[in-house]
Coordinates of C-alpha atoms in Angstrom, one line a residue:
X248 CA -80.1 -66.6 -9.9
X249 CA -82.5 -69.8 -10.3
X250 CA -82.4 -68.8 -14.5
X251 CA -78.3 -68.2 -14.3
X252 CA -77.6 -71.7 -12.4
X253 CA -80.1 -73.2 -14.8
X254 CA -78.4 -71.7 -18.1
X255 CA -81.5 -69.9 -19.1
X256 CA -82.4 -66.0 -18.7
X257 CA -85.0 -63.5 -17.6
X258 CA -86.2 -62.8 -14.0
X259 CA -90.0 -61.7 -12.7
X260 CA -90.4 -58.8 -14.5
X261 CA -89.0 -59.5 -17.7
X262 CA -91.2 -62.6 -17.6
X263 CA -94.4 -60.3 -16.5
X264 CA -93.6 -57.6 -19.4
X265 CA -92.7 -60.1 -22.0
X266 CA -96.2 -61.9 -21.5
X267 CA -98.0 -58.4 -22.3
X268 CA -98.8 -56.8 -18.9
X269 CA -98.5 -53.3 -18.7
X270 CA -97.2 -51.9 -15.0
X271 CA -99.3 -49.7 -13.2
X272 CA -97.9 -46.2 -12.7
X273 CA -98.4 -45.8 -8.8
X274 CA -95.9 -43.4 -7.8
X275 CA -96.7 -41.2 -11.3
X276 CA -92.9 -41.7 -12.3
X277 CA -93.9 -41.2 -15.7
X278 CA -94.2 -37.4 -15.3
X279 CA -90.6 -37.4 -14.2
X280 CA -88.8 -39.2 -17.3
X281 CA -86.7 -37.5 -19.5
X282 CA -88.9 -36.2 -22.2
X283 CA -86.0 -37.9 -24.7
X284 CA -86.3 -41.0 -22.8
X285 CA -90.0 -41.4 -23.3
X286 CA -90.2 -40.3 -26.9
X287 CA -87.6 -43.0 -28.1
X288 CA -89.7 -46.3 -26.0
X289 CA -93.0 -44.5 -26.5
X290 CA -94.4 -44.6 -30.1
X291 CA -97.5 -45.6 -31.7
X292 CA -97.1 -49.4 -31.5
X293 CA -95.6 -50.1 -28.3
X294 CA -95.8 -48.1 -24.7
X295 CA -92.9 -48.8 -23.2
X296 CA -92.4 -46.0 -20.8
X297 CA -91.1 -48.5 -18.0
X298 CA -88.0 -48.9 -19.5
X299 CA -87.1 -45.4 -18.9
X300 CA -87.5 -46.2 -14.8
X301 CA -83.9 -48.1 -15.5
X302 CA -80.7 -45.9 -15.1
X303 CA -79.2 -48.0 -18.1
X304 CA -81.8 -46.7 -20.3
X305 CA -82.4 -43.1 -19.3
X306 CA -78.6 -41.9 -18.6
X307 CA -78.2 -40.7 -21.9
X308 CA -81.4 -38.2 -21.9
X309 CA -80.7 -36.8 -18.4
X310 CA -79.0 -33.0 -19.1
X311 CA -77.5 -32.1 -15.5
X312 CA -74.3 -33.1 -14.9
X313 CA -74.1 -36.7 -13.1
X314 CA -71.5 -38.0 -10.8
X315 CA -72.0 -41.8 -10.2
X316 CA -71.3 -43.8 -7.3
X317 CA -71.7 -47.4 -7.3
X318 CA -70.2 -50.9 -6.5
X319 CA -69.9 -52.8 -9.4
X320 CA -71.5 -56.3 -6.7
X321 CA -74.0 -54.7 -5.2
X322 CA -74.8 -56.9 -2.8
X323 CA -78.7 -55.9 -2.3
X324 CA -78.9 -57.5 -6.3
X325 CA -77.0 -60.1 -6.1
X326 CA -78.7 -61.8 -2.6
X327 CA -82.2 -60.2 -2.2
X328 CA -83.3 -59.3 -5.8
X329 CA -81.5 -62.3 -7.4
X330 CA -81.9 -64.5 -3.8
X331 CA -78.6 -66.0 -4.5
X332 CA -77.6 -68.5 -1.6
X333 CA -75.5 -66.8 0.5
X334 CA -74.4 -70.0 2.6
X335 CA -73.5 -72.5 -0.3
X336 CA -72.0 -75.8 0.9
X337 CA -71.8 -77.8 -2.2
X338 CA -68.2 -77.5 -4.3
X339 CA -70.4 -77.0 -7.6
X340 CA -73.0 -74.4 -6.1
X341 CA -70.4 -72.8 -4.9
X342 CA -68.6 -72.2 -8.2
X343 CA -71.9 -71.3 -9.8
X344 CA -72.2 -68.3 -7.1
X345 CA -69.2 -66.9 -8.4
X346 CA -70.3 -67.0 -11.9
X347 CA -73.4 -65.5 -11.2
X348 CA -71.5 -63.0 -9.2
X349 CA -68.8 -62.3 -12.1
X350 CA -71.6 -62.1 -14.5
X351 CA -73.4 -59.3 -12.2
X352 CA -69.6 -57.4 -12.1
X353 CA -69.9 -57.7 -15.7
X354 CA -73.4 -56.4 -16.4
X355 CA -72.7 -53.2 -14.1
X356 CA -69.1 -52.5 -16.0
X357 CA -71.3 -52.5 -19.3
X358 CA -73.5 -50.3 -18.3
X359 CA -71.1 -48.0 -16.9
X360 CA -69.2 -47.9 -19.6
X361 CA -71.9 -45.4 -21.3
X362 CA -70.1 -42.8 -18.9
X363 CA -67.0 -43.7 -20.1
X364 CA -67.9 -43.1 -23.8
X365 CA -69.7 -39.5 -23.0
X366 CA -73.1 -41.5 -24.5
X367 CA -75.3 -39.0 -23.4
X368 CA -77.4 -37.4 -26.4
X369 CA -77.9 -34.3 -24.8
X370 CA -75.6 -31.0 -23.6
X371 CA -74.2 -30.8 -20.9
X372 CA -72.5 -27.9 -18.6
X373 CA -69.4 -30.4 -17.9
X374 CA -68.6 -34.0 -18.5
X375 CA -70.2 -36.7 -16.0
X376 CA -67.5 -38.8 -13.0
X377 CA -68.0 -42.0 -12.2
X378 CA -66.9 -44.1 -9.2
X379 CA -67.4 -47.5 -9.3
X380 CA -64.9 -49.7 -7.0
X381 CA -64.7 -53.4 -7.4
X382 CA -66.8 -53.7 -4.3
X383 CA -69.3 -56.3 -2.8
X384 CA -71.3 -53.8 -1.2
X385 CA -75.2 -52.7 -1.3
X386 CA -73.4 -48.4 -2.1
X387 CA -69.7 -47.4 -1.1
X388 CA -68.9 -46.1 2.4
X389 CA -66.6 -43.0 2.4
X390 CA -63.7 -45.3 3.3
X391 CA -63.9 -47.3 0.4
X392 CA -60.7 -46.2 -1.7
X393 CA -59.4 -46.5 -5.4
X394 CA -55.8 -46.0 -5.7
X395 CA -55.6 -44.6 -2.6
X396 CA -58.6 -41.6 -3.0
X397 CA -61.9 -42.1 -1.6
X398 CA -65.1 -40.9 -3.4
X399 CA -65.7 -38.0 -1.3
X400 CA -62.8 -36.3 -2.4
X401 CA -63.3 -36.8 -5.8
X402 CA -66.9 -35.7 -6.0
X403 CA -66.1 -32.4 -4.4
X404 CA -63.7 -31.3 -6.6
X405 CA -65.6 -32.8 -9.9
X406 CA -68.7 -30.3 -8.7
X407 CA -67.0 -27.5 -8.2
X408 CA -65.1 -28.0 -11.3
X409 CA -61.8 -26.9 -9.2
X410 CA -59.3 -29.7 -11.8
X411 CA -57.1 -31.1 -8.6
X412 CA -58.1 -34.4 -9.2
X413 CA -59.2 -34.8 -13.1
X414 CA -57.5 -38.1 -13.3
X415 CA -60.0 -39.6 -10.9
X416 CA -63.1 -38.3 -12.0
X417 CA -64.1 -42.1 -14.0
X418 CA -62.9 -44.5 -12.4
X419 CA -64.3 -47.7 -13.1
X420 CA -61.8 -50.2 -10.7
X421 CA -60.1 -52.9 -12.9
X422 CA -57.9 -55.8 -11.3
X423 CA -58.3 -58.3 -14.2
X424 CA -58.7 -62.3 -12.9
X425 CA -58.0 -64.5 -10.8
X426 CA -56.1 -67.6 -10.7
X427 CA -59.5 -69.1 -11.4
X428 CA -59.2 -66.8 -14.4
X429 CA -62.8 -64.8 -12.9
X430 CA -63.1 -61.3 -12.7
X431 CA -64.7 -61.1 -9.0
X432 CA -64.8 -58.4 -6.5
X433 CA -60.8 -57.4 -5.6
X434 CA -60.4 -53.7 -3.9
X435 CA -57.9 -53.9 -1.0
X436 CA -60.5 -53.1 1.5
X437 CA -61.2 -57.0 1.7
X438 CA -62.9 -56.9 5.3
X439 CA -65.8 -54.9 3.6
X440 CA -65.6 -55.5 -0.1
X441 CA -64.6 -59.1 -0.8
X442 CA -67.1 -62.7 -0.9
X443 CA -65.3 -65.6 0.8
X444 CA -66.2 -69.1 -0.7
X445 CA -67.5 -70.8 1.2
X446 CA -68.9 -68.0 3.4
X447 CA -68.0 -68.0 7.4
X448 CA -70.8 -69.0 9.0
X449 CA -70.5 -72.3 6.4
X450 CA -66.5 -72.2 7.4
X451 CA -67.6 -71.9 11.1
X452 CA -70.2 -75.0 10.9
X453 CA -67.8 -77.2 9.2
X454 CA -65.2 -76.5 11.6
X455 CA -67.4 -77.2 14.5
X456 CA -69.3 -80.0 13.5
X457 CA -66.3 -81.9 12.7
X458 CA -64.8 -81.1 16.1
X459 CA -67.6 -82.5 17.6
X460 CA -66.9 -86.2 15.6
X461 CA -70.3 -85.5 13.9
X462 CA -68.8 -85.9 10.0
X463 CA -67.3 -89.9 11.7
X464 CA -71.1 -90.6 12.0
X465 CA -72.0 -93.7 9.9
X466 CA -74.6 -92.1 7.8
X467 CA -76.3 -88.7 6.9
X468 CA -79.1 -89.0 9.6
X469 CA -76.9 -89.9 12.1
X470 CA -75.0 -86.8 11.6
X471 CA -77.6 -84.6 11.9
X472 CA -78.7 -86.6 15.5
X473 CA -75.0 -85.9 16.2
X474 CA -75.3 -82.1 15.2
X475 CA -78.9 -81.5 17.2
X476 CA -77.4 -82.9 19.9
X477 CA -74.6 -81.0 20.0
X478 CA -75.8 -77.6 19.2
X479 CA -74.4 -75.8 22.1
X480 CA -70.5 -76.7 21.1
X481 CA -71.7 -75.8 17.6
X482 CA -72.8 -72.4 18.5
X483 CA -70.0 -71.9 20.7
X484 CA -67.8 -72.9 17.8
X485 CA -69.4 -70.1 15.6
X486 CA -72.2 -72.3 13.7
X487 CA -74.9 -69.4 14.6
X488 CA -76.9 -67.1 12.3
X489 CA -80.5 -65.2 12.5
X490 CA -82.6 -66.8 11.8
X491 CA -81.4 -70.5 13.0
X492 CA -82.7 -72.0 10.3
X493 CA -80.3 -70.8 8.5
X494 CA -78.1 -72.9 10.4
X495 CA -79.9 -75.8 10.0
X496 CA -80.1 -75.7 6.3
X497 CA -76.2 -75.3 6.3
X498 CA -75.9 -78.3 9.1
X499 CA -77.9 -80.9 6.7
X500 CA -76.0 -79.7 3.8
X501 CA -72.7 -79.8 5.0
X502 CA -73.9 -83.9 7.0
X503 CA -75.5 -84.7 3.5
X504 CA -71.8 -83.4 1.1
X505 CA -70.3 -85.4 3.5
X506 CA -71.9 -88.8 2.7
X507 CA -72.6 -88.2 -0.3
X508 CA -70.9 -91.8 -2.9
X509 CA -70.0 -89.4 -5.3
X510 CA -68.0 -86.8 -3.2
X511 CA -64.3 -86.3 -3.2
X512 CA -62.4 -86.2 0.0
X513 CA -64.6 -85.9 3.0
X514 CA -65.3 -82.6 4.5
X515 CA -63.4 -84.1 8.0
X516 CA -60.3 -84.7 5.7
X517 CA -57.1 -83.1 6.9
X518 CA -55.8 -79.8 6.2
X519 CA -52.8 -79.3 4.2
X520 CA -49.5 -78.2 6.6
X521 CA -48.2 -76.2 3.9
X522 CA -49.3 -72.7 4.5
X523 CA -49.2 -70.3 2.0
X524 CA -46.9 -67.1 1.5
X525 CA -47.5 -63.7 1.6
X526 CA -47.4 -60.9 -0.8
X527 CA -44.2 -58.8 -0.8
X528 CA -46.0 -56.3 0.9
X529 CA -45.5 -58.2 4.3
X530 CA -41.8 -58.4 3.5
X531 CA -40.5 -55.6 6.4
X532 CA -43.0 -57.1 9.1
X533 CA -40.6 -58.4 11.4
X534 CA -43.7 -60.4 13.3
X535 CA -44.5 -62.7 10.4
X536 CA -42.6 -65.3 9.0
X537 CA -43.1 -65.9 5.6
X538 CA -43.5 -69.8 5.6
X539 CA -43.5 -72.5 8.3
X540 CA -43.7 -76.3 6.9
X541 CA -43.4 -78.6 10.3
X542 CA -41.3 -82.0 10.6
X543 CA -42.2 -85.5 10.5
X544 CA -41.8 -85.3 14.2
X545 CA -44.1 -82.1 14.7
X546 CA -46.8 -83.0 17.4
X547 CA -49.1 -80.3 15.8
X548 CA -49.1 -81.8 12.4
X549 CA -52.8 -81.5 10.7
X550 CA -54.6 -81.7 14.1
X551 CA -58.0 -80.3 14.8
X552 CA -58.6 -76.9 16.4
X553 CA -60.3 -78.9 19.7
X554 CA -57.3 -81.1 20.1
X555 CA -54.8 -78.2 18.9
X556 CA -55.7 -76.0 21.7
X557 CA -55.3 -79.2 24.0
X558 CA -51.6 -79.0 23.1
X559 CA -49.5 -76.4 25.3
X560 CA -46.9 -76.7 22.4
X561 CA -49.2 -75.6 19.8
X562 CA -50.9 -73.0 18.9
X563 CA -53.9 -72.9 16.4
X564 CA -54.1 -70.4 13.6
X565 CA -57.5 -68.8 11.7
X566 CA -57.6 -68.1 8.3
X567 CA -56.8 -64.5 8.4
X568 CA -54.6 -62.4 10.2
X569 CA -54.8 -58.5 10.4
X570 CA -51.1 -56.4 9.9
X571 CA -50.7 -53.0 8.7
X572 CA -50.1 -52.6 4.9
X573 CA -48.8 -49.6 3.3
X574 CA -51.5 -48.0 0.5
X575 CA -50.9 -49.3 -2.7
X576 CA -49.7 -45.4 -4.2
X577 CA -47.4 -45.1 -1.1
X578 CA -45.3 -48.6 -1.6
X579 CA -41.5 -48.0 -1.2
X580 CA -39.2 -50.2 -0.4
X581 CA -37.2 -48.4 2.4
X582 CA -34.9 -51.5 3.2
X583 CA -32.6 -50.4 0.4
X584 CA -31.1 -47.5 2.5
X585 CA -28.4 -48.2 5.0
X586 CA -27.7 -44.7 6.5
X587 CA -30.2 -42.3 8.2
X588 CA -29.5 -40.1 5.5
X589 CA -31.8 -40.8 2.7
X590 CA -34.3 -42.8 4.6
X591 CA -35.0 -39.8 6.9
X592 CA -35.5 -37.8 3.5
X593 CA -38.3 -40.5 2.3
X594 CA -41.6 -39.6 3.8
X595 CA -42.8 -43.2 3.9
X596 CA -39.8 -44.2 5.3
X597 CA -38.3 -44.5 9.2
X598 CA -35.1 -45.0 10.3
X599 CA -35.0 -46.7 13.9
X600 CA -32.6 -49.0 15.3
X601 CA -30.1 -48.6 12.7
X602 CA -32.2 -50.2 10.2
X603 CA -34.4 -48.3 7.0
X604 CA -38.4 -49.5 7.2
X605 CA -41.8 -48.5 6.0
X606 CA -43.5 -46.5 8.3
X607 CA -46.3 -48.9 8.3
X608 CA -44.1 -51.9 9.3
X609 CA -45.4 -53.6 12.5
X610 CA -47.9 -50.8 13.6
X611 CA -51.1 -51.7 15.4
X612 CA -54.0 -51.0 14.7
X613 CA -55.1 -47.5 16.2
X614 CA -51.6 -45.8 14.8
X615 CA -51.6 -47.9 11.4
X616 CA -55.4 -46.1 10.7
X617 CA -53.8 -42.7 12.3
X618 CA -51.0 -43.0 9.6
X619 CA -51.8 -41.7 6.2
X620 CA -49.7 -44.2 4.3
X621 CA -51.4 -47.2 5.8
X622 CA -54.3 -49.3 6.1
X623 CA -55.1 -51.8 8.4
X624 CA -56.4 -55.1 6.7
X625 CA -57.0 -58.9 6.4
X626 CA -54.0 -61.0 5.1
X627 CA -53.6 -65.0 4.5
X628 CA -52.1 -66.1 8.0
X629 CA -49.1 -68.4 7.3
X630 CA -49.2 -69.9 10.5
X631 CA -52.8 -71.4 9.1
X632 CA -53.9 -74.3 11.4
X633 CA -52.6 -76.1 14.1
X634 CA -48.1 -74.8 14.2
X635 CA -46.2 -75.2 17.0
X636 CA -46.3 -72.3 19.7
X637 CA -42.2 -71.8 19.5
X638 CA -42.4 -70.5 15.8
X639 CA -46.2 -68.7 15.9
X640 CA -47.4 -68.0 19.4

């Protein structure tokens, strides 16, 4: 990370090779290299048998039949081998992390790619599988899903060679860009797989420190004082971590944004009312309304979460909420029957109360991850902020 945010390249051990060392074989890996592998790095000039310890370089040499599961963020890279901040408070650090972090998406599609285009020089009993979700995760947990089929699945009928599932033997998971136009982690399992920006804990210190009146200080040092002295409400109000100086590192970057003469809008500036909609999949919910902008006369208008829950007319919302989504290969749109008779017919579909909806429609949690159809996950909340009680209590 310190050679990506500073536009130039390498990392230790390119650095260490490049400058002649040779590594000591400790663990006798050599002995355990494809032969091909060796023959094509090894030759009477250079000895670079290293290079065949990376799974980039000696894929193509390996003769048994591979099935590959990987994220294509693994998180283990991108924080502890890269040490890429994980609590960035600064708007331009921030959009560097996601660089860095599209450029590691990048990196791992490239190299899977060599799956994709059967690169392996030698013969093999049947063609490899690859599973590689678009995932911010150090490996992928069983739940983890691509179009609705988990890895387990797959890899038992790819072994066995029993053809059930052919079509999801490479899957290398592709949701193109964001509005941002970056291509950064996107499967629907967003609780374990995606990055927010800025990261809780930052989201959780902001939000705490300004309730306290910390970011009104007149200067940087003062809000620190403000902060130290009010670390109880800020670790009541989330602003925690292990180790605490992880805290205090976001704390005096958050105090210094704030007061910095260059910044934009201070980080105590108001939030927008405006809350934004959701996707169509929330469209049968019958819990959630799909926008709420309040009056001039609104008494919950932009105020703070302390003062918010003050109000018995208001009602503060977090970022998130959780509802029950249908998977994205079972989406139907049951509303478009009027009579028991074909809803009833539709397996997604339930007729109740004269009306035709999604089975997955207002379920809670234990019978949404009970249902098949369904999954239970995080989606914008549009009663974000501080909305009167009446329309989201």
């Amino acid at each position: 990370y310190a050679n990506f945010s500073a536009g130039t390249h390498g990392n230790d051990e390119y650095v260490l090779f490049q400058s002649g060392v040779q590594p000591v074989d400790l663990w006798k890996m050599r002995d355990e290299m494809p032969a091909n592998c060796l023959d094509h790095f090894v030759n009477d000039t250079h000895d670079l048998w290293w290079a065949c310890w990376s799974m980039h370089n000696a894929y193509k040499y390996i003769e048994v039949p591979l099935f590959n599961i990987h994220s294509q963020f693994d998180t283990h890279v991108i924080y502890s081998q890269g040490e890429m901040p994980k609590h960035a408070v600064n708007p331009a650090e921030l959009h560097t992390n996601k660089k860095y972090i599209e450029m590691m998406g990048e990196a791992h599609r490239r190299s899977f790619q060599q799956i994709l285009d059967d690169a392996p020089v030698v013969t093999k009993l049947h063609p490899d599988g690859v599973f590689a979700s678009s995932c911010a995760t150090h490996g992928n947990s069983v739940g983890i899903e691509i179009d609705g089929t988990n890895w387990l699945e797959i890899v038992g009928d790819w072994f066995f060679q029993r053809g059930r599932l052919t079509e999801h033997y490479r899957q290398v998971e592709d949701c193109g860009t964001d509005p941002d136009g970056l291509a950064l982690p996107c499967n629907a399992d967003e609780d374990r797989c995606r990055i927010s920006f800025p990261s809780p804990l930052v989201e959780a210190c902001k939000e705490a420190i300004d309730d306290t009146g910390c970011l009104n200080e007149k200067n940087e040092q003062k809000c620190l004082q403000c902060a130290q002295k009010n670390s109880k409400q800020l670790k009541d109000g989330g602003c925690t971590s292990t180790p605490m100086s992880i805290v205090q590192t976001v704390v005096k970057d958050i105090c210094k944004l704030n007061y910095k003469v260059t910044a934009a809008p201070s980080l105590s500036s108001s939030k927008p009312s405006s809350t934004p909609s959701l996707s169509r999949s929330l469209s049968s919910s019958p819990s959630l309304s799909h926008s709420f902008v309040p009056s001039l006369k609104d008494p919950c208008v932009d105020l703070r979460k302390g003062k918010c829950n003050k109000k018995n007319e208001c009602v503060y919302g977090k970022k998130q909420v959780k509802v029950c989504l249908e998977k994205e290969r079972w989406e139907h749109d049951c509303s478009q029957y009027t009579k028991k008779n074909p809803c009833g017919e539709i397996d997604v579909c339930k007729f109740k109360n004269g009306k035709c909806s999604h089975r997955c429609a207002g379920l809670k949690k234990l019978k949404c991850e009970e249902e098949r159809f369904c999954m239970y996950r995080k989606v914008p909340n549009p009663c974000l902020g501080c909305q009167l009680a009446a329309k989201c209590g």
